[in-house]
Amino acid sequence: MIDFNTDEHFYGINKSLYYKTEEQKNEIKKMDPEYLTRTGTDFVLLPNSPEFINHNEPFEPMYIPKQTILEESLRREIERICFADTLLNKVVFDCADPSPFTKDIDPATYGLEVLPYYLPQSKEDSTLVFESRFESGNLRRAIQICDYEYNLILKPDYYTTMNTQWFYFSLSNTRKDVEYRFNIINMMKPDSLYNSGMKPLMYSEQGAKQKKIGWFRDGHEICYYQNNMKRKNGGFYYTLTFAVKFQHDFDCVYIAHCYPYTYTHLCRYLKQLESDPAKKNRVKRKQLCQTIAGNMCDFLIIGDFNNGKEKKGIVITSRVHPGETMASYVMEYMIDFLTGNTHEARILRENFIFKIVPMLNIDGVVNGNYRCNLAGVDLNRQWIDPNKKQHPTIYHTKQLVKKTKEERDLVLFCDIHGHSRKKNIFMYGCSGKDPNRKELVFPMLNRNNCSVFSFKDCCFLLQKDREGSARIALWRELSIINCYTLEMSFCGADFGKYEYFHFNLDIYKEIAQSFCLSIIDCYEPEQIKVKQVLEEIEQNSLKNQQKDDKNNSGDEGSDYSNDDPKEQAMPQQQIQLQNNDQQLGSQTKKLKKIPLLPPKKKKGQ
Ligand SMILES: [Zn+2]
């Protein structure tokens, strides 16, 4: 038997994920238990979560899709079906099932609390060791089909059979310069930016250690296509396939749909913010409510609390959809800017009170959901009549918005999202209450301030299927003219100086700052820039424009066009991969449910 206790025999597996040091255990005892992440399910996360260096590669180009890539991908798919008998079909990871490889091994033998699902048998065993049992991770199962090719199945959102789009997992025991291929076979959306130049994100622990490289885009031969696996209620699944050559032997590499941003990350950020002596007088951190799983949802109030000047109100929320992680980065940069030392930040604090709810769907973030909360519902459809128990963060945020409206002139509401099918940054607003189309002004000011903001992608229609979204529900009920959804592409821009480049943290920062500067432009007393855009609206007959919405069914709205609405409401979370050709062998073995635990009661309740 191999001695896994020595680092060199651990094949790049990040051992620190699998145990806590005494020091860490003591630190947790000291921490406020309210801020520990709870899954709300009987699914147990590893003792530790991965940590990343903040730096990321600047301005990475998109790839140019090869003309024959779809043909090639389909040919490979057909080969897998025709030669099904020759495939390995070896389940090498499952996030919930017990491992047949390590079930008889005591983790303490290796000084660990939990073992990986698979442990290599020798140095020659090049089987990858997958992991996703960390916060926001969502790989359900990995099946080795050839030496260097794996089929991957994602966990659907709890209490749904769908919403697979976000992915985040790690793999260890890599071999340098070998071409690996990964096929994520249970994607749901009919189209994807992976066919328009987007590459997955990767993070190499060795690259980070040796060269200080953070998250970077990688992968080639990328294709997203409909496969031959039928879904239970009609339609088919989709496959995202990509090949990749790793840079190091025995490395641990994380792969994600977008830069991960966890609840733990947010809690650390907020703690740092409130303990910053320079910012202490500019921001108050308050508890909004507890989530279904018992995690604390906080909100911030930012403003100049020392001057008695009358202030207008602005409410900004984000991360109602857990898979849209860029919303959290933009939110963090906005908070940094609003609490910062610049002249503009001071003007904003003197004239406005900002109420900010940075993470509306905490349980979804913790569990690696893409869209829903633990009740299996899209929280951005619950704003008309949110239920205090089922949708507590929406219920209490709505109360917060109403209270702000009673206290002061509430001039702007914005909910921040990511968009999985379109490029650029744009906004959805609501038209109908103001004949002068004043709702166009703020997005146009953003266009003038932000190099990746596309006004032509904005849409101001009131779609029937989105009546329950924050934007439409709050606009109707509270008559907030400037009531928006800010949408950001998962990929990048298709115009201007960043055309053909992926969005990165630098661009998220620009988006956040230009949003804040547009607030100044919108409300400064002289109204210089507002007058200019009003003139533009008049001249270009934008007043009467109603945009065709067929391309705007995005992430604020559901764009699962093949979906049977019944399937969405079905109270089960396992996927059943039906396939008549049996080409997927053990992959089709029914996946065990991960049941929900009853919500933890707060002390004294
Ligand atoms: Zn969204």
Coordinates of C-alpha atoms and ligand atoms in Angstrom, one line a residue:
M1 CA 0.0 0.0 0.0
I2 CA 1.1 3.5 -0.8
D3 CA 2.0 5.8 2.0
F4 CA -0.2 8.8 1.5
N5 CA 1.1 10.6 4.5
T6 CA 4.0 12.0 2.6
D7 CA 3.4 14.9 0.4
E8 CA 5.1 13.5 -2.7
H9 CA 2.7 10.6 -2.7
F10 CA -0.4 12.7 -2.4
Y11 CA -0.5 13.4 -6.1
G12 CA -1.3 17.1 -5.8
I13 CA -4.4 16.5 -3.7
N14 CA -4.9 19.5 -1.5
K15 CA -4.7 17.8 1.9
S16 CA -5.6 21.0 3.8
L17 CA -9.2 20.7 2.4
Y18 CA -9.7 17.5 4.3
Y19 CA -8.8 18.5 7.8
K20 CA -8.8 21.4 10.2
T21 CA -5.8 22.3 12.3
E22 CA -6.2 22.9 16.0
E23 CA -5.6 26.6 15.4
Q24 CA -8.5 26.7 12.9
K25 CA -10.8 24.8 15.3
N26 CA -10.0 27.3 18.1
E27 CA -10.6 30.2 15.7
I28 CA -14.1 28.9 14.9
K29 CA -14.9 28.6 18.6
K30 CA -14.1 32.3 18.9
M31 CA -16.1 33.3 15.8
D32 CA -19.7 34.4 16.0
P33 CA -21.6 31.2 15.3
E34 CA -24.2 33.1 13.4
Y35 CA -21.7 33.5 10.5
L36 CA -20.9 29.9 10.0
T37 CA -22.1 28.6 6.7
R38 CA -24.9 26.0 7.0
T39 CA -26.0 23.9 4.0
G40 CA -29.5 23.3 5.2
T41 CA -29.2 19.7 3.8
D42 CA -27.7 16.6 5.2
F43 CA -24.9 17.2 2.7
V44 CA -21.7 17.7 4.6
L45 CA -19.0 20.1 3.3
L46 CA -15.3 19.3 3.7
P47 CA -13.7 20.9 6.8
N48 CA -12.1 23.6 4.7
S49 CA -12.8 25.6 1.6
P50 CA -10.1 26.4 -1.0
E51 CA -8.5 29.8 -0.9
F52 CA -7.3 31.7 -4.0
I53 CA -4.9 34.5 -4.6
N54 CA -6.9 37.6 -5.7
H55 CA -4.8 38.3 -8.8
N56 CA -6.3 37.1 -12.1
E57 CA -4.8 37.2 -15.6
P58 CA -5.6 40.5 -17.2
F59 CA -7.6 40.8 -20.5
E60 CA -7.7 37.3 -21.8
P61 CA -8.9 37.0 -25.4
M62 CA -12.0 34.9 -26.3
Y63 CA -11.3 32.0 -28.7
I64 CA -12.4 31.9 -32.3
P65 CA -14.8 29.0 -32.7
K66 CA -13.6 26.5 -35.3
Q67 CA -16.1 25.9 -38.1
T68 CA -16.0 22.2 -37.9
I69 CA -16.1 21.9 -34.1
L70 CA -19.8 20.9 -33.9
E71 CA -19.3 18.1 -36.4
E72 CA -16.2 16.9 -34.6
S73 CA -18.0 16.9 -31.2
L74 CA -21.0 15.0 -32.6
R75 CA -18.7 12.5 -34.2
R76 CA -17.0 11.9 -30.9
E77 CA -20.4 11.6 -29.2
I78 CA -21.5 8.9 -31.9
E79 CA -18.2 7.1 -31.4
R80 CA -18.9 6.9 -27.6
I81 CA -22.3 5.4 -28.4
C82 CA -21.0 2.9 -31.0
F83 CA -18.1 1.8 -28.9
A84 CA -19.9 1.9 -25.6
D85 CA -18.6 -1.5 -24.6
T86 CA -15.0 -0.3 -24.8
L87 CA -15.5 2.6 -22.5
L88 CA -14.2 2.4 -18.9
N89 CA -17.4 3.8 -17.4
K90 CA -15.7 4.0 -14.0
V91 CA -17.3 6.3 -11.4
V92 CA -14.3 8.1 -9.9
F93 CA -16.3 10.7 -7.9
D94 CA -19.7 11.1 -6.4
C95 CA -20.3 14.0 -3.9
A96 CA -23.0 12.1 -2.0
D97 CA -22.6 8.3 -2.4
P98 CA -20.1 6.4 -0.3
S99 CA -16.9 5.6 -2.1
P100 CA -16.2 1.9 -2.9
F101 CA -12.5 2.9 -3.1
T102 CA -12.0 4.4 0.3
K103 CA -15.0 3.1 2.4
D104 CA -12.8 0.8 4.5
I105 CA -10.0 3.2 5.1
D106 CA -10.0 5.3 8.3
P107 CA -9.3 8.9 7.4
A108 CA -7.2 9.3 10.6
T109 CA -4.7 6.9 9.0
Y110 CA -3.7 9.9 6.8
G111 CA -4.3 12.5 9.5
L112 CA -7.5 13.6 7.7
E113 CA -11.1 14.0 8.8
V114 CA -12.5 13.1 5.4
L115 CA -11.0 11.1 2.5
P116 CA -11.2 11.9 -1.2
Y117 CA -13.6 9.6 -3.1
Y118 CA -10.7 8.1 -5.0
L119 CA -7.1 7.6 -4.0
P120 CA -4.5 6.6 -6.7
Q121 CA -3.2 3.1 -6.4
S122 CA 0.4 4.0 -7.4
K123 CA 2.4 6.7 -9.1
E124 CA 1.5 5.2 -12.4
D125 CA -2.2 5.4 -11.7
S126 CA -3.2 8.7 -13.6
T127 CA -6.9 8.6 -12.6
L128 CA -7.9 12.1 -11.7
V129 CA -9.1 12.8 -8.1
F130 CA -12.2 15.0 -8.3
E131 CA -13.6 17.0 -5.5
S132 CA -16.6 19.4 -5.1
R133 CA -17.7 19.0 -1.5
F134 CA -16.6 22.6 -0.7
E135 CA -18.8 25.7 -0.6
S136 CA -20.4 26.6 -3.9
G137 CA -19.0 23.3 -5.5
N138 CA -21.5 21.4 -7.5
L139 CA -20.0 18.4 -9.3
R140 CA -22.3 15.4 -8.6
R141 CA -20.4 12.6 -10.3
A142 CA -17.3 12.1 -12.5
I143 CA -17.1 9.0 -14.7
Q144 CA -13.8 8.1 -16.4
I145 CA -14.7 6.9 -19.9
C146 CA -11.1 6.7 -21.4
D147 CA -7.7 7.2 -19.8
Y148 CA -7.9 10.9 -20.2
E149 CA -11.5 11.6 -20.8
Y150 CA -14.3 12.1 -18.2
N151 CA -18.0 12.6 -18.3
L152 CA -19.2 15.0 -15.6
I153 CA -22.7 15.3 -14.1
L154 CA -23.6 18.5 -12.2
K155 CA -25.9 18.6 -9.2
P156 CA -29.2 20.3 -10.1
D157 CA -30.6 23.0 -7.8
Y158 CA -32.2 21.5 -4.7
Y159 CA -35.9 20.6 -5.2
T160 CA -35.6 21.0 -8.9
T161 CA -34.5 18.8 -11.7
M162 CA -32.9 21.6 -13.6
N163 CA -30.8 24.7 -13.6
T164 CA -27.5 23.1 -14.3
Q165 CA -25.2 25.8 -15.7
W166 CA -22.9 26.9 -13.0
F167 CA -20.0 24.5 -12.3
Y168 CA -17.2 24.5 -9.8
F169 CA -15.0 21.6 -8.8
S170 CA -11.3 20.6 -8.5
L171 CA -9.2 17.7 -9.8
S172 CA -5.8 16.5 -8.7
N173 CA -3.2 14.0 -9.9
T174 CA -2.8 15.7 -13.2
R175 CA -0.2 14.8 -15.8
K176 CA 1.6 17.6 -17.6
D177 CA 1.1 18.1 -21.4
V178 CA -1.4 15.3 -21.8
E179 CA -4.6 16.2 -23.5
Y180 CA -7.6 15.7 -21.2
R181 CA -11.2 16.0 -22.3
F182 CA -14.1 16.8 -20.1
N183 CA -17.8 16.5 -21.1
I184 CA -20.4 18.1 -18.8
I185 CA -23.3 16.1 -20.0
N186 CA -26.4 17.4 -18.1
M187 CA -26.5 21.1 -19.0
M188 CA -29.9 22.6 -19.5
K189 CA -29.9 25.8 -21.5
P190 CA -30.4 25.5 -25.2
D191 CA -27.5 27.8 -26.1
S192 CA -24.3 29.0 -24.5
L193 CA -21.6 31.6 -24.7
Y194 CA -19.2 28.7 -24.9
N195 CA -20.0 28.6 -28.6
S196 CA -19.2 32.3 -28.9
G197 CA -15.7 32.4 -27.7
M198 CA -16.0 31.9 -23.9
K199 CA -13.5 29.6 -22.2
P200 CA -13.9 28.0 -18.7
L201 CA -11.9 29.4 -15.8
M202 CA -9.1 27.4 -14.2
Y203 CA -6.9 27.9 -11.2
S204 CA -3.7 25.8 -10.7
E205 CA -2.4 25.5 -7.2
Q206 CA 1.2 25.0 -8.5
G207 CA 0.8 27.9 -10.9
A208 CA -0.4 30.1 -8.0
K209 CA 2.4 28.9 -5.7
Q210 CA 5.2 29.2 -8.2
K211 CA 4.3 32.1 -10.5
K212 CA 1.5 33.9 -8.5
I213 CA -1.0 33.1 -11.3
G214 CA -4.6 33.4 -10.2
W215 CA -7.7 32.4 -12.1
F216 CA -7.1 32.2 -15.8
R217 CA -9.1 31.1 -18.9
D218 CA -8.1 27.8 -20.5
G219 CA -9.3 25.0 -22.7
H220 CA -9.6 24.4 -26.4
E221 CA -11.9 22.4 -28.7
I222 CA -14.8 23.9 -26.8
C223 CA -18.3 23.1 -27.9
Y224 CA -21.8 23.2 -26.4
Y225 CA -24.4 21.0 -28.1
Q226 CA -27.6 19.0 -27.5
N227 CA -26.8 15.4 -26.7
N228 CA -29.0 12.3 -27.0
M229 CA -30.0 12.0 -23.4
K230 CA -33.7 12.5 -23.0
R231 CA -35.0 14.5 -20.1
K232 CA -37.8 13.0 -18.1
N233 CA -40.4 15.6 -19.2
G234 CA -39.4 16.1 -22.7
G235 CA -36.4 17.7 -24.5
F236 CA -32.8 16.7 -24.3
Y237 CA -29.8 17.5 -22.2
Y238 CA -26.9 19.5 -23.5
T239 CA -23.1 18.8 -23.3
L240 CA -20.3 21.3 -22.7
T241 CA -17.1 19.6 -23.9
F242 CA -13.6 21.0 -23.7
A243 CA -10.1 19.7 -23.9
V244 CA -7.2 21.0 -21.7
K245 CA -3.5 20.4 -21.3
F246 CA -2.3 21.0 -17.7
Q247 CA 1.0 22.8 -17.0
H248 CA 2.2 20.7 -14.1
D249 CA 2.4 17.1 -13.0
F250 CA 0.5 16.1 -9.8
D251 CA -1.2 19.5 -9.6
C252 CA -4.6 20.4 -8.1
V253 CA -6.6 22.5 -10.6
Y254 CA -10.0 24.2 -9.9
I255 CA -12.4 24.6 -12.8
A256 CA -15.3 27.0 -12.7
H257 CA -18.0 28.7 -14.9
C258 CA -17.1 32.1 -13.4
Y259 CA -14.8 33.5 -10.6
P260 CA -16.2 31.8 -7.4
Y261 CA -17.5 34.1 -4.7
T262 CA -18.7 32.3 -1.6
Y263 CA -20.8 33.3 1.4
T264 CA -17.7 32.8 3.5
H265 CA -15.8 35.3 1.3
L266 CA -18.6 37.8 1.8
C267 CA -18.6 37.4 5.6
R268 CA -14.8 37.9 5.7
Y269 CA -15.2 41.0 3.5
L270 CA -17.9 42.5 5.6
K271 CA -15.9 41.8 8.8
Q272 CA -12.9 43.6 7.3
L273 CA -15.1 46.5 6.1
E274 CA -16.7 47.2 9.5
S275 CA -13.3 46.9 11.3
D276 CA -11.6 49.4 9.0
P277 CA -11.2 52.6 11.2
A278 CA -11.5 54.9 8.1
K279 CA -14.8 53.4 7.1
K280 CA -16.4 52.9 10.5
N281 CA -18.3 56.1 10.3
R282 CA -19.5 55.6 6.7
V283 CA -21.1 52.2 6.9
K284 CA -23.3 50.3 9.3
R285 CA -23.7 46.6 9.1
K286 CA -27.1 45.2 10.2
Q287 CA -28.9 41.8 10.3
L288 CA -31.7 41.5 7.8
C289 CA -33.0 38.0 8.6
Q290 CA -32.0 34.3 8.6
T291 CA -32.2 32.1 5.5
I292 CA -34.1 28.8 5.4
A293 CA -30.8 27.0 6.4
G294 CA -30.2 29.4 9.2
N295 CA -27.4 31.5 7.7
M296 CA -27.5 35.2 8.6
C297 CA -28.3 37.7 5.8
D298 CA -26.8 41.1 6.4
F299 CA -27.4 44.5 4.8
L300 CA -25.4 47.6 4.8
I301 CA -26.3 51.3 5.2
I302 CA -23.8 53.7 3.7
G303 CA -23.9 57.4 4.0
D304 CA -22.6 60.4 5.8
F305 CA -24.4 59.9 9.1
N306 CA -23.0 63.1 10.7
N307 CA -24.5 65.8 8.6
G308 CA -28.2 66.4 8.9
K309 CA -28.7 67.1 5.2
E310 CA -31.8 65.5 3.7
K311 CA -30.7 62.5 1.6
K312 CA -32.3 60.6 -1.2
G313 CA -32.5 56.8 -0.9
I314 CA -30.9 54.1 -3.1
V315 CA -31.3 50.4 -2.7
I316 CA -29.0 47.9 -4.4
T317 CA -29.2 44.1 -4.2
S318 CA -27.3 41.3 -5.7
R319 CA -26.8 37.5 -6.0
V320 CA -30.4 36.5 -6.0
H321 CA -29.1 33.9 -8.6
P322 CA -26.2 32.1 -6.9
G323 CA -24.5 31.1 -10.1
E324 CA -24.1 34.7 -11.2
T325 CA -20.9 35.3 -9.1
M326 CA -19.8 38.4 -11.0
A327 CA -22.7 40.2 -9.4
S328 CA -20.9 39.8 -6.0
Y329 CA -17.6 41.2 -7.4
V330 CA -19.3 44.2 -8.8
M331 CA -21.2 44.7 -5.5
E332 CA -18.0 44.5 -3.5
Y333 CA -16.3 47.1 -5.8
M334 CA -19.4 49.3 -5.4
I335 CA -19.2 49.1 -1.6
D336 CA -15.4 49.8 -1.8
F337 CA -16.1 52.9 -3.9
L338 CA -19.0 54.2 -1.8
T339 CA -17.1 53.9 1.4
G340 CA -13.8 55.1 -0.1
N341 CA -11.9 58.4 0.1
T342 CA -12.6 59.9 -3.3
H343 CA -14.3 63.3 -3.7
E344 CA -17.1 61.5 -5.7
A345 CA -17.7 59.0 -2.8
R346 CA -18.0 61.9 -0.4
I347 CA -20.5 63.6 -2.6
L348 CA -22.5 60.4 -2.8
R349 CA -22.5 59.9 1.0
E350 CA -23.5 63.5 1.6
N351 CA -26.5 63.3 -0.7
F352 CA -27.7 59.7 -0.5
I353 CA -28.3 56.9 1.9
F354 CA -27.5 53.5 0.3
K355 CA -29.1 50.4 1.5
I356 CA -27.3 47.3 0.2
V357 CA -28.2 43.6 0.4
P358 CA -25.1 41.9 -1.0
M359 CA -26.3 38.3 -1.1
L360 CA -30.0 37.5 -1.4
N361 CA -29.7 33.8 -2.0
I362 CA -27.1 32.7 0.6
D363 CA -28.2 29.1 0.8
G364 CA -28.1 28.7 -2.9
V365 CA -24.5 30.1 -2.9
V366 CA -23.4 27.7 -0.2
N367 CA -24.9 24.7 -1.9
G368 CA -23.6 25.4 -5.4
N369 CA -27.1 26.2 -6.9
Y370 CA -27.3 28.1 -10.1
R371 CA -30.7 29.8 -9.8
C372 CA -33.0 28.7 -7.0
N373 CA -33.1 28.8 -3.2
L374 CA -33.5 25.7 -0.9
A375 CA -37.3 25.8 -1.4
G376 CA -36.6 25.1 -5.1
V377 CA -37.9 28.4 -6.3
D378 CA -36.4 31.3 -8.3
L379 CA -36.4 34.1 -5.7
N380 CA -36.5 36.6 -8.5
R381 CA -40.1 35.6 -9.1
Q382 CA -41.3 36.1 -5.6
W383 CA -41.3 39.9 -5.2
I384 CA -45.1 40.5 -5.5
D385 CA -46.0 38.6 -2.4
P386 CA -42.9 37.0 -0.8
N387 CA -43.5 34.4 1.9
K388 CA -41.8 35.2 5.2
K389 CA -40.8 31.5 5.8
Q390 CA -40.1 30.3 2.2
H391 CA -38.4 33.5 0.9
P392 CA -37.2 35.3 4.0
T393 CA -34.5 37.4 2.3
I394 CA -36.9 38.7 -0.3
Y395 CA -39.7 39.3 2.2
H396 CA -37.4 41.4 4.5
T397 CA -35.6 43.2 1.6
K398 CA -39.0 44.2 0.3
Q399 CA -39.8 45.6 3.8
L400 CA -36.5 47.4 3.7
V401 CA -37.3 49.0 0.4
K402 CA -40.8 50.0 1.6
K403 CA -39.4 51.5 4.8
T404 CA -36.7 53.5 2.8
K405 CA -39.5 54.8 0.6
E406 CA -41.5 56.0 3.7
E407 CA -38.4 57.7 5.1
R408 CA -37.1 59.5 2.1
D409 CA -37.2 60.0 -1.6
L410 CA -36.3 56.6 -3.0
V411 CA -34.8 57.4 -6.4
L412 CA -33.1 54.2 -7.5
F413 CA -33.4 50.5 -7.1
C414 CA -31.0 48.1 -8.8
D415 CA -30.6 44.3 -8.6
I416 CA -27.4 43.0 -10.1
H417 CA -27.3 39.8 -12.3
G418 CA -25.1 37.9 -14.7
H419 CA -26.3 37.0 -18.2
S420 CA -25.5 33.6 -19.8
R421 CA -26.4 34.2 -23.4
K422 CA -25.5 37.7 -24.3
K423 CA -22.3 39.7 -24.3
N424 CA -21.7 43.2 -22.8
I425 CA -23.2 45.0 -19.8
F426 CA -26.8 46.4 -20.1
M427 CA -29.9 47.1 -18.0
Y428 CA -33.5 46.1 -17.9
G429 CA -35.9 48.9 -16.9
C430 CA -39.6 49.5 -16.9
S431 CA -41.5 51.8 -19.3
G432 CA -45.0 53.1 -18.9
K433 CA -45.3 55.5 -16.0
D434 CA -43.3 58.4 -17.4
P435 CA -44.2 59.8 -20.9
N436 CA -40.8 61.4 -21.1
R437 CA -39.1 58.0 -20.8
K438 CA -36.9 59.2 -17.8
E439 CA -36.1 55.5 -17.1
L440 CA -33.8 55.7 -20.2
V441 CA -31.7 58.4 -18.6
F442 CA -29.7 56.4 -16.0
P443 CA -28.8 53.6 -18.4
M444 CA -27.7 56.2 -21.0
L445 CA -25.5 57.9 -18.4
N446 CA -23.9 54.5 -17.6
R447 CA -23.3 54.0 -21.3
N448 CA -21.4 57.3 -21.3
N449 CA -19.3 56.3 -18.3
C450 CA -18.6 52.6 -18.9
S451 CA -16.6 51.2 -21.8
V452 CA -18.5 47.9 -21.9
F453 CA -22.0 49.2 -21.3
S454 CA -24.2 48.6 -24.3
F455 CA -27.4 50.7 -24.5
K456 CA -28.7 48.9 -27.5
D457 CA -28.9 45.7 -25.4
C458 CA -31.1 47.4 -22.8
C459 CA -34.7 46.5 -22.7
F460 CA -37.6 48.4 -21.0
L461 CA -40.5 46.0 -21.6
L462 CA -42.7 44.5 -18.9
Q463 CA -42.7 40.8 -19.7
K464 CA -45.5 38.8 -18.3
D465 CA -43.3 36.0 -17.1
R466 CA -41.2 38.5 -15.1
E467 CA -43.9 40.2 -13.1
G468 CA -42.5 38.7 -10.0
S469 CA -39.0 40.0 -10.5
A470 CA -37.7 42.8 -8.3
R471 CA -37.6 45.2 -11.2
I472 CA -41.2 45.0 -12.3
A473 CA -42.8 44.2 -8.9
L474 CA -41.2 47.1 -7.1
W475 CA -41.8 49.5 -10.0
R476 CA -45.5 48.6 -10.0
E477 CA -46.0 48.7 -6.3
L478 CA -43.8 51.6 -5.3
S479 CA -43.6 53.6 -8.5
I480 CA -39.8 53.8 -8.6
I481 CA -39.1 55.2 -12.0
N482 CA -35.5 54.1 -11.9
C483 CA -36.0 50.5 -11.1
Y484 CA -33.5 48.2 -12.8
T485 CA -31.8 44.9 -13.3
L486 CA -28.1 45.3 -14.2
E487 CA -27.0 42.4 -16.4
M488 CA -23.4 41.4 -17.1
S489 CA -22.3 38.8 -19.6
F490 CA -20.5 35.7 -18.3
C491 CA -18.3 36.1 -21.4
G492 CA -17.2 39.6 -22.5
A493 CA -18.0 42.5 -24.8
D494 CA -18.6 42.5 -28.5
F495 CA -17.7 46.1 -29.2
G496 CA -15.2 48.8 -28.1
K497 CA -11.8 48.5 -26.6
Y498 CA -12.5 45.2 -24.9
E499 CA -14.1 43.5 -27.9
Y500 CA -13.2 39.8 -28.0
F501 CA -11.8 39.9 -24.4
H502 CA -13.3 38.1 -21.4
F503 CA -14.5 40.2 -18.6
N504 CA -12.2 40.1 -15.6
L505 CA -12.0 41.7 -12.1
D506 CA -10.6 45.0 -13.6
I507 CA -13.6 45.3 -15.8
Y508 CA -16.0 44.5 -12.9
K509 CA -14.3 47.3 -11.0
E510 CA -14.9 49.7 -13.9
I511 CA -18.6 48.7 -14.1
A512 CA -19.0 49.3 -10.4
Q513 CA -17.3 52.7 -10.4
S514 CA -19.0 54.0 -13.5
F515 CA -22.4 52.9 -12.0
C516 CA -21.6 55.1 -8.9
L517 CA -20.4 58.0 -11.1
S518 CA -23.6 57.8 -13.1
I519 CA -25.6 58.3 -9.9
I520 CA -23.8 61.7 -9.5
D521 CA -24.5 62.6 -13.1
C522 CA -28.1 61.7 -12.7
Y523 CA -28.8 63.8 -9.6
E524 CA -26.3 66.7 -9.7
P525 CA -28.2 70.0 -9.4
E526 CA -27.2 71.5 -12.8
Q527 CA -28.4 68.3 -14.6
I528 CA -25.9 69.0 -17.4
K529 CA -25.5 65.4 -18.5
V530 CA -29.1 64.6 -17.9
K531 CA -30.2 67.4 -20.2
Q532 CA -27.8 66.0 -22.9
V533 CA -29.3 62.5 -22.8
L534 CA -32.9 63.9 -22.6
E535 CA -32.1 65.8 -25.8
E536 CA -30.7 62.6 -27.4
I537 CA -33.9 60.7 -26.4
E538 CA -36.0 63.5 -28.0
Q539 CA -33.9 63.6 -31.2
N540 CA -33.6 59.9 -31.8
S541 CA -37.3 59.2 -31.1
L542 CA -36.3 56.8 -28.4
K543 CA -39.4 58.0 -26.7
N544 CA -41.6 55.7 -28.7
Q545 CA -39.2 52.9 -29.0
Q546 CA -40.3 49.5 -27.8
K547 CA -37.6 47.0 -28.3
D548 CA -38.2 43.5 -29.6
D549 CA -37.6 41.3 -26.7
K550 CA -37.0 38.0 -28.3
N551 CA -33.3 38.2 -27.7
N552 CA -33.7 39.4 -24.2
S553 CA -35.0 36.4 -22.5
G554 CA -32.0 36.3 -20.2
D555 CA -31.0 35.5 -16.7
E556 CA -33.4 37.8 -15.1
G557 CA -36.0 35.8 -17.0
S558 CA -35.9 32.0 -17.4
D559 CA -34.6 30.9 -20.7
Y560 CA -35.0 27.2 -20.5
S561 CA -37.1 27.1 -23.6
N562 CA -37.6 23.4 -23.7
D563 CA -38.9 23.2 -20.2
D564 CA -42.1 21.8 -19.1
P565 CA -43.3 24.1 -16.3
K566 CA -44.4 21.0 -14.3
E567 CA -40.9 19.8 -14.2
Q568 CA -39.7 23.0 -12.6
A569 CA -42.1 22.5 -9.7
M570 CA -41.4 18.9 -9.1
P571 CA -40.2 18.3 -5.6
Q572 CA -37.3 16.1 -6.2
Q573 CA -33.7 17.0 -6.9
Q574 CA -32.1 13.9 -8.4
I575 CA -31.7 13.8 -12.1
Q576 CA -32.5 10.7 -13.9
L577 CA -30.5 10.4 -17.0
Q578 CA -32.5 8.3 -19.3
N579 CA -30.9 6.9 -22.3
N580 CA -32.1 4.1 -24.5
D581 CA -28.7 3.3 -25.9
Q582 CA -27.2 2.5 -22.5
Q583 CA -24.0 4.1 -23.7
L584 CA -23.4 5.8 -20.4
G585 CA -23.4 2.6 -18.4
S586 CA -23.0 3.2 -14.7
Q587 CA -23.6 6.9 -15.2
T588 CA -27.3 6.2 -15.5
K589 CA -27.4 4.5 -12.1
K590 CA -30.0 6.4 -10.1
L591 CA -28.5 9.3 -8.1
K592 CA -29.3 9.2 -4.4
K593 CA -31.3 12.1 -3.1
I594 CA -29.6 14.6 -0.8
P595 CA -32.5 15.4 1.6
L596 CA -33.1 18.7 3.2
L597 CA -32.8 19.2 6.9
P598 CA -35.5 21.2 8.8
P599 CA -34.3 24.8 9.3
K600 CA -32.3 25.4 12.4
K601 CA -34.3 27.4 15.0
K602 CA -32.8 30.6 16.4
K603 CA -32.2 30.5 20.1
G604 CA -35.1 31.7 22.1
Q605 CA -37.6 31.3 19.3
Ligands
ZN1 ZN -29.9 36.4 -12.7

